[in-house]
GROMACS .gro file of C-alpha atoms in nm:
model
  303
    1MET     CA    1  -3.174   2.754  -3.678
    2LYS     CA    2  -2.799   2.699  -3.648
    3LYS     CA    3  -2.685   2.576  -3.313
    4GLU     CA    4  -2.489   2.838  -3.109
    5LYS     CA    5  -2.132   2.757  -3.083
    6GLN     CA    6  -2.023   2.649  -2.729
    7GLN     CA    7  -1.797   2.898  -2.556
    8LYS     CA    8  -1.452   2.762  -2.548
    9ARG     CA    9  -1.293   2.694  -2.208
   10PRO     CA   10  -1.019   2.961  -2.127
   11LYS     CA   11  -0.681   2.828  -2.160
   12ARG     CA   12  -0.493   2.735  -1.847
   13THR     CA   13  -0.201   2.945  -1.748
   14LYS     CA   14   0.155   2.796  -1.713
   15ALA     CA   15   0.118   2.766  -1.331
   16GLN     CA   16  -0.216   2.578  -1.373
   17ARG     CA   17  -0.048   2.348  -1.606
   18ILE     CA   18   0.238   2.288  -1.396
   19GLN     CA   19   0.000   2.222  -1.102
   20ALA     CA   20  -0.202   1.971  -1.320
   21LEU     CA   21   0.118   1.788  -1.418
   22LYS     CA   22   0.220   1.774  -1.040
   23THR     CA   23  -0.118   1.639  -0.936
   24PHE     CA   24  -0.115   1.385  -1.216
   25ALA     CA   25   0.241   1.274  -1.109
   26VAL     CA   26   0.129   1.239  -0.744
   27ASP     CA   27  -0.177   1.057  -0.843
   28THR     CA   28   0.020   0.803  -1.046
   29VAL     CA   29   0.263   0.735  -0.755
   30TYR     CA   30  -0.027   0.672  -0.520
   31ASP     CA   31  -0.181   0.448  -0.792
   32VAL     CA   32   0.141   0.246  -0.841
   33VAL     CA   33   0.211   0.215  -0.467
   34GLY     CA   34  -0.160   0.138  -0.392
   35SER     CA   35  -0.168  -0.117  -0.667
   36ILE     CA   36   0.128  -0.298  -0.542
   37LEU     CA   37  -0.009  -0.335  -0.196
   38PHE     CA   38  -0.345  -0.450  -0.336
   39ALA     CA   39  -0.188  -0.694  -0.568
   40ILE     CA   40   0.005  -0.841  -0.262
   41GLY     CA   41  -0.316  -0.882  -0.084
   42VAL     CA   42  -0.488  -1.041  -0.371
   43TYR     CA   43  -0.227  -1.252  -0.546
   44THR     CA   44   0.030  -1.334  -0.270
   45PHE     CA   45  -0.212  -1.416   0.010
   46ALA     CA   46  -0.566  -1.452  -0.108
   47LYS     CA   47  -0.490  -1.663  -0.419
   48SER     CA   48  -0.303  -1.949  -0.246
   49ALA     CA   49  -0.554  -1.957   0.046
   50ASP     CA   50  -0.858  -2.057  -0.163
   51PHE     CA   51  -1.097  -1.789  -0.055
   52ALA     CA   52  -1.266  -1.492  -0.210
   53PRO     CA   53  -1.271  -1.150  -0.034
   54GLY     CA   54  -1.551  -0.923  -0.130
   55GLY     CA   55  -1.582  -0.716  -0.437
   56VAL     CA   56  -1.485  -0.767  -0.801
   57SER     CA   57  -1.135  -0.901  -0.696
   58GLY     CA   58  -1.313  -1.169  -0.515
   59LEU     CA   59  -1.504  -1.262  -0.832
   60ALA     CA   60  -1.181  -1.256  -1.035
   61LEU     CA   61  -1.023  -1.488  -0.788
   62ILE     CA   62  -1.306  -1.742  -0.826
   63CYS     CA   63  -1.259  -1.724  -1.206
   64ASN     CA   64  -0.895  -1.783  -1.176
   65TYR     CA   65  -0.969  -2.089  -0.958
   66LEU     CA   66  -1.226  -2.238  -1.195
   67TRP     CA   67  -1.071  -2.160  -1.533
   68ASP     CA   68  -0.722  -2.037  -1.464
   69LEU     CA   69  -0.792  -1.705  -1.611
   70PRO     CA   70  -0.568  -1.399  -1.522
   71ILE     CA   71  -0.694  -1.202  -1.210
   72GLY     CA   72  -0.619  -0.859  -1.329
   73THR     CA   73  -0.775  -0.905  -1.676
   74MET     CA   74  -1.085  -1.070  -1.526
   75THR     CA   75  -1.118  -0.782  -1.295
   76LEU     CA   76  -1.114  -0.534  -1.583
   77ILE     CA   77  -1.348  -0.739  -1.790
   78ILE     CA   78  -1.601  -0.777  -1.508
   79ASN     CA   79  -1.577  -0.396  -1.456
   80ILE     CA   80  -1.692  -0.316  -1.803
   81PRO     CA   81  -2.065  -0.383  -1.753
   82ILE     CA   82  -2.049  -0.226  -1.413
   83ILE     CA   83  -1.892   0.091  -1.579
   84ILE     CA   84  -2.169   0.099  -1.836
   85ILE     CA   85  -2.436   0.083  -1.581
   86SER     CA   86  -2.274   0.337  -1.334
   87TYR     CA   87  -2.140   0.588  -1.598
   88LYS     CA   88  -2.401   0.857  -1.563
   89VAL     CA   89  -2.402   0.829  -1.178
   90VAL     CA   90  -2.016   0.832  -1.107
   91GLY     CA   91  -1.929   1.093  -1.365
   92ARG     CA   92  -1.673   1.106  -1.647
   93LYS     CA   93  -1.389   1.259  -1.438
   94PHE     CA   94  -1.414   1.002  -1.168
   95LEU     CA   95  -1.455   0.714  -1.428
   96LEU     CA   96  -1.144   0.825  -1.626
   97LYS     CA   97  -0.929   0.859  -1.303
   98SER     CA   98  -1.055   0.526  -1.191
   99PHE     CA   99  -0.977   0.352  -1.528
  100LYS     CA  100  -0.619   0.465  -1.508
  101THR     CA  101  -0.589   0.299  -1.163
  102MET     CA  102  -0.758  -0.021  -1.286
  103VAL     CA  103  -0.512  -0.055  -1.580
  104ILE     CA  104  -0.209  -0.012  -1.344
  105SER     CA  105  -0.347  -0.252  -1.102
  106THR     CA  106  -0.411  -0.508  -1.395
  107LEU     CA  107  -0.051  -0.482  -1.494
  108PHE     CA  108   0.082  -0.561  -1.144
  109LEU     CA  109  -0.170  -0.845  -1.095
  110ASP     CA  110  -0.109  -1.011  -1.437
  111LEU     CA  111   0.252  -0.928  -1.538
  112VAL     CA  112   0.446  -0.858  -1.218
  113PHE     CA  113   0.320  -1.064  -0.922
  114PRO     CA  114   0.296  -1.393  -1.125
  115LEU     CA  115   0.674  -1.386  -1.110
  116THR     CA  116   0.676  -1.361  -0.734
  117PRO     CA  117   0.619  -1.651  -0.485
  118LEU     CA  118   0.294  -1.719  -0.318
  119TYR     CA  119   0.234  -1.728   0.058
  120THR     CA  120   0.162  -2.095   0.144
  121GLY     CA  121   0.151  -2.071   0.514
  122ASN     CA  122  -0.158  -2.067   0.764
  123SER     CA  123  -0.486  -1.971   0.581
  124PHE     CA  124  -0.607  -1.757   0.869
  125LEU     CA  125  -0.279  -1.544   0.858
  126ALA     CA  126  -0.336  -1.531   0.471
  127ALA     CA  127  -0.682  -1.393   0.528
  128ILE     CA  128  -0.567  -1.141   0.781
  129PHE     CA  129  -0.271  -0.998   0.572
  130SER     CA  130  -0.478  -1.018   0.249
  131GLY     CA  131  -0.721  -0.772   0.414
  132VAL     CA  132  -0.423  -0.563   0.543
  133PHE     CA  133  -0.253  -0.523   0.220
  134MET     CA  134  -0.570  -0.473   0.027
  135GLY     CA  135  -0.688  -0.222   0.253
  136ALA     CA  136  -0.377  -0.030   0.256
  137GLY     CA  137  -0.360  -0.020  -0.112
  138LEU     CA  138  -0.722   0.086  -0.160
  139ALA     CA  139  -0.679   0.352   0.104
  140LEU     CA  140  -0.387   0.503  -0.100
  141ILE     CA  141  -0.603   0.494  -0.405
  142TYR     CA  142  -0.914   0.651  -0.244
  143MET     CA  143  -0.706   0.920  -0.083
  144ARG     CA  144  -0.640   1.060  -0.449
  145GLY     CA  145  -1.004   1.053  -0.540
  146SER     CA  146  -0.980   0.729  -0.744
  147SER     CA  147  -1.089   0.373  -0.714
  148THR     CA  148  -1.026   0.024  -0.843
  149GLY     CA  149  -1.375   0.025  -1.001
  150GLY     CA  150  -1.612  -0.274  -0.941
  151THR     CA  151  -1.827  -0.245  -0.629
  152ASP     CA  152  -1.710   0.099  -0.565
  153PHE     CA  153  -1.919   0.196  -0.869
  154LEU     CA  154  -2.204  -0.020  -0.781
  155ILE     CA  155  -2.223   0.110  -0.421
  156VAL     CA  156  -2.230   0.479  -0.538
  157THR     CA  157  -2.500   0.394  -0.798
  158ILE     CA  158  -2.716   0.195  -0.567
  159LYS     CA  159  -2.692   0.478  -0.306
  160LYS     CA  160  -2.809   0.726  -0.552
  161LEU     CA  161  -3.098   0.505  -0.659
  162LYS     CA  162  -3.183   0.378  -0.311
  163PRO     CA  163  -3.089   0.685  -0.086
  164HIS     CA  164  -3.249   0.529   0.223
  165PHE     CA  165  -2.979   0.249   0.212
  166SER     CA  166  -2.673   0.327   0.426
  167MET     CA  167  -2.330   0.290   0.265
  168GLY     CA  168  -2.254   0.010   0.519
  169GLN     CA  169  -2.555  -0.179   0.423
  170VAL     CA  170  -2.490  -0.164   0.040
  171THR     CA  171  -2.126  -0.252   0.097
  172LEU     CA  172  -2.220  -0.550   0.316
  173MET     CA  173  -2.471  -0.683   0.075
  174THR     CA  174  -2.233  -0.669  -0.222
  175ASP     CA  175  -1.946  -0.811  -0.037
  176LEU     CA  176  -2.148  -1.094   0.117
  177VAL     CA  177  -2.273  -1.210  -0.212
  178VAL     CA  178  -1.923  -1.265  -0.348
  179ILE     CA  179  -1.790  -1.419  -0.021
  180VAL     CA  180  -2.094  -1.671  -0.004
  181LEU     CA  181  -2.033  -1.761  -0.370
  182GLY     CA  182  -1.674  -1.823  -0.295
  183GLY     CA  183  -1.775  -2.067  -0.021
  184PHE     CA  184  -1.972  -2.277  -0.284
  185VAL     CA  185  -1.697  -2.259  -0.542
  186PHE     CA  186  -1.413  -2.358  -0.291
  187GLY     CA  187  -1.648  -2.603  -0.135
  188ASN     CA  188  -1.603  -2.530   0.233
  189ILE     CA  189  -1.725  -2.304   0.506
  190ASP     CA  190  -1.374  -2.182   0.585
  191ALA     CA  191  -1.362  -2.001   0.252
  192VAL     CA  192  -1.649  -1.797   0.364
  193LEU     CA  193  -1.506  -1.714   0.705
  194TYR     CA  194  -1.170  -1.639   0.563
  195GLY     CA  195  -1.348  -1.399   0.308
  196VAL     CA  196  -1.529  -1.221   0.592
  197ILE     CA  197  -1.206  -1.192   0.789
  198SER     CA  198  -1.009  -1.047   0.490
  199THR     CA  199  -1.298  -0.804   0.405
  200TYR     CA  200  -1.322  -0.692   0.775
  201ALA     CA  201  -0.953  -0.627   0.798
  202ALA     CA  202  -0.944  -0.429   0.475
  203SER     CA  203  -1.222  -0.199   0.600
  204VAL     CA  204  -1.043  -0.155   0.934
  205ILE     CA  205  -0.720  -0.062   0.766
  206ILE     CA  206  -0.884   0.188   0.511
  207ASP     CA  207  -1.044   0.370   0.797
  208LYS     CA  208  -0.723   0.377   1.001
  209ILE     CA  209  -0.514   0.527   0.711
  210ILE     CA  210  -0.777   0.759   0.565
  211TYR     CA  211  -0.912   0.890   0.900
  212GLY     CA  212  -0.642   0.799   1.146
  213ALA     CA  213  -0.397   1.056   1.043
  214GLY     CA  214  -0.647   1.335   1.065
  215SER     CA  215  -0.838   1.206   1.359
  216GLY     CA  216  -0.847   1.350   1.710
  217LYS     CA  217  -1.082   1.409   2.016
  218LEU     CA  218  -1.354   1.642   2.060
  219ALA     CA  219  -1.428   1.768   2.416
  220ILE     CA  220  -1.776   1.921   2.490
  221ILE     CA  221  -1.763   2.099   2.815
  222ILE     CA  222  -2.053   2.254   2.992
  223THR     CA  223  -1.958   2.498   3.269
  224THR     CA  224  -2.057   2.810   3.445
  225ASP     CA  225  -1.732   2.989   3.371
  226GLY     CA  226  -1.659   2.932   2.998
  227TYR     CA  227  -1.416   3.222   2.946
  228ALA     CA  228  -1.188   3.115   3.239
  229THR     CA  229  -1.206   2.761   3.115
  230ALA     CA  230  -1.105   2.838   2.758
  231LYS     CA  231  -0.826   3.046   2.877
  232LYS     CA  232  -0.695   2.758   3.105
  233ILE     CA  233  -0.735   2.502   2.815
  234ASP     CA  234  -0.527   2.756   2.604
  235GLU     CA  235  -0.252   2.786   2.877
  236GLU     CA  236  -0.233   2.395   2.913
  237THR     CA  237  -0.240   2.292   2.545
  238GLY     CA  238  -0.228   2.581   2.322
  239ARG     CA  239  -0.557   2.494   2.176
  240GLY     CA  240  -0.850   2.738   2.111
  241ALA     CA  241  -1.201   2.663   2.172
  242THR     CA  242  -1.546   2.790   2.073
  243LEU     CA  243  -1.777   2.917   2.336
  244ILE     CA  244  -2.155   2.902   2.301
  245LYS     CA  245  -2.415   3.037   2.547
  246ALA     CA  246  -2.664   2.763   2.660
  247ILE     CA  247  -2.947   2.726   2.902
  248GLY     CA  248  -3.016   2.408   3.102
  249THR     CA  249  -3.367   2.290   3.028
  250TYR     CA  250  -3.411   2.146   3.385
  251SER     CA  251  -3.266   2.417   3.586
  252GLY     CA  252  -3.316   2.707   3.363
  253ILE     CA  253  -2.963   2.843   3.451
  254GLU     CA  254  -2.755   2.998   3.174
  255ARG     CA  255  -2.430   2.819   3.131
  256HIS     CA  256  -2.149   2.812   2.871
  257LEU     CA  257  -2.094   2.527   2.630
  258ILE     CA  258  -1.721   2.492   2.500
  259LEU     CA  259  -1.613   2.295   2.190
  260CYS     CA  260  -1.253   2.209   2.182
  261ALA     CA  261  -1.098   1.981   1.915
  262CYS     CA  262  -0.749   1.846   2.025
  263GLY     CA  263  -0.500   1.548   1.967
  264LYS     CA  264  -0.564   1.239   2.153
  265ALA     CA  265  -0.254   1.305   2.375
  266GLU     CA  266  -0.404   1.635   2.481
  267ILE     CA  267  -0.763   1.536   2.588
  268PHE     CA  268  -0.663   1.458   2.952
  269LYS     CA  269  -0.505   1.817   2.976
  270VAL     CA  270  -0.826   1.960   2.847
  271ARG     CA  271  -1.044   1.758   3.087
  272ASN     CA  272  -0.824   1.852   3.377
  273ALA     CA  273  -0.801   2.217   3.269
  274ALA     CA  274  -1.187   2.230   3.272
  275HIS     CA  275  -1.224   2.064   3.615
  276ALA     CA  276  -0.956   2.295   3.763
  277VAL     CA  277  -1.160   2.596   3.686
  278ASP     CA  278  -1.505   2.435   3.760
  279PRO     CA  279  -1.504   2.106   3.944
  280ASN     CA  280  -1.878   2.064   3.858
  281ALA     CA  281  -1.813   2.110   3.488
  282PHE     CA  282  -1.984   1.842   3.266
  283VAL     CA  283  -1.731   1.704   3.025
  284MET     CA  284  -1.804   1.483   2.733
  285ILE     CA  285  -1.537   1.339   2.523
  286THR     CA  286  -1.584   1.191   2.174
  287GLU     CA  287  -1.398   1.078   1.876
  288ALA     CA  288  -1.352   1.318   1.575
  289SER     CA  289  -1.278   1.111   1.270
  290GLU     CA  290  -1.123   1.388   1.084
  291VAL     CA  291  -1.022   1.744   1.199
  292PHE     CA  292  -0.929   1.997   0.929
  293GLY     CA  293  -0.807   2.347   0.995
  294GLU     CA  294  -0.550   2.544   1.174
  295GLY     CA  295  -0.334   2.328   1.405
  296PHE     CA  296  -0.462   2.019   1.237
  297THR     CA  297  -0.470   1.861   0.881
  298PRO     CA  298  -0.497   2.140   0.619
  299PRO     CA  299  -0.802   2.073   0.396
  300GLU     CA  300  -0.721   1.934   0.052
  301LEU     CA  301  -0.881   2.133  -0.226
  302ASP     CA  302  -0.964   1.969  -0.566
  303GLN     CA  303  -0.746   2.092  -0.837
   0.00000   0.00000   0.00000
């Protein structure tokens, strides 16, 4: 029997093509800026301080130290087997997008930054600023749904194969292996400590950039007069709230549970508004890593 011909995908409209070009242009700008910051962290700061941060970039720095091999090219070469192993898990779209980012990053690491001066000051400062710049660069790249490959692919693959592992556990394991290896290669314990500092600083910066802009506070209020409390919060802050009927398991009394997401500067007004209506209100305040929706960050839809 002849194989049935696959249905052709409908052609994209002019508006869709223009939007795709805009998305590609924005992705490329983020890749370029992110790669520059990443290269500053790896080449300008980490290379001269003789330590290896976590990930494939750390392995590339070790190869550069031992055999004077170009950092960007080695990063790309080390990524090849990882890509082969992870291809089915990460998917073609993510792989192609990440490959473009890797090529741009390699160009900056091998062609541009070797022409710039290295930081030769305090190694502790080098470790901190290496992490800051690497984290900032990676955050910009991650925000556009791409990556620099390497352990990003491995982490996703291991997580799929071993779902009971947390992302933090997997990341910690992969980074520690490289950092400890760097300690043996560079021949001192300081290399391990600086690698840990750099990797930690990078993770903090990534979280601050990716989640910081859209973060906020969440007030959870238990009160006897939810409607009046919600109205008071709206008057004081302009924020809406969600009211849920609840029953105390100890007292059996029906109460109102209010959820109110707000900015960090508004949380005290929300708390004061709740206690102004009901002095006995039970108020819990927690962090909201990201808040999307009306009055906050608009959700980004995949194109």
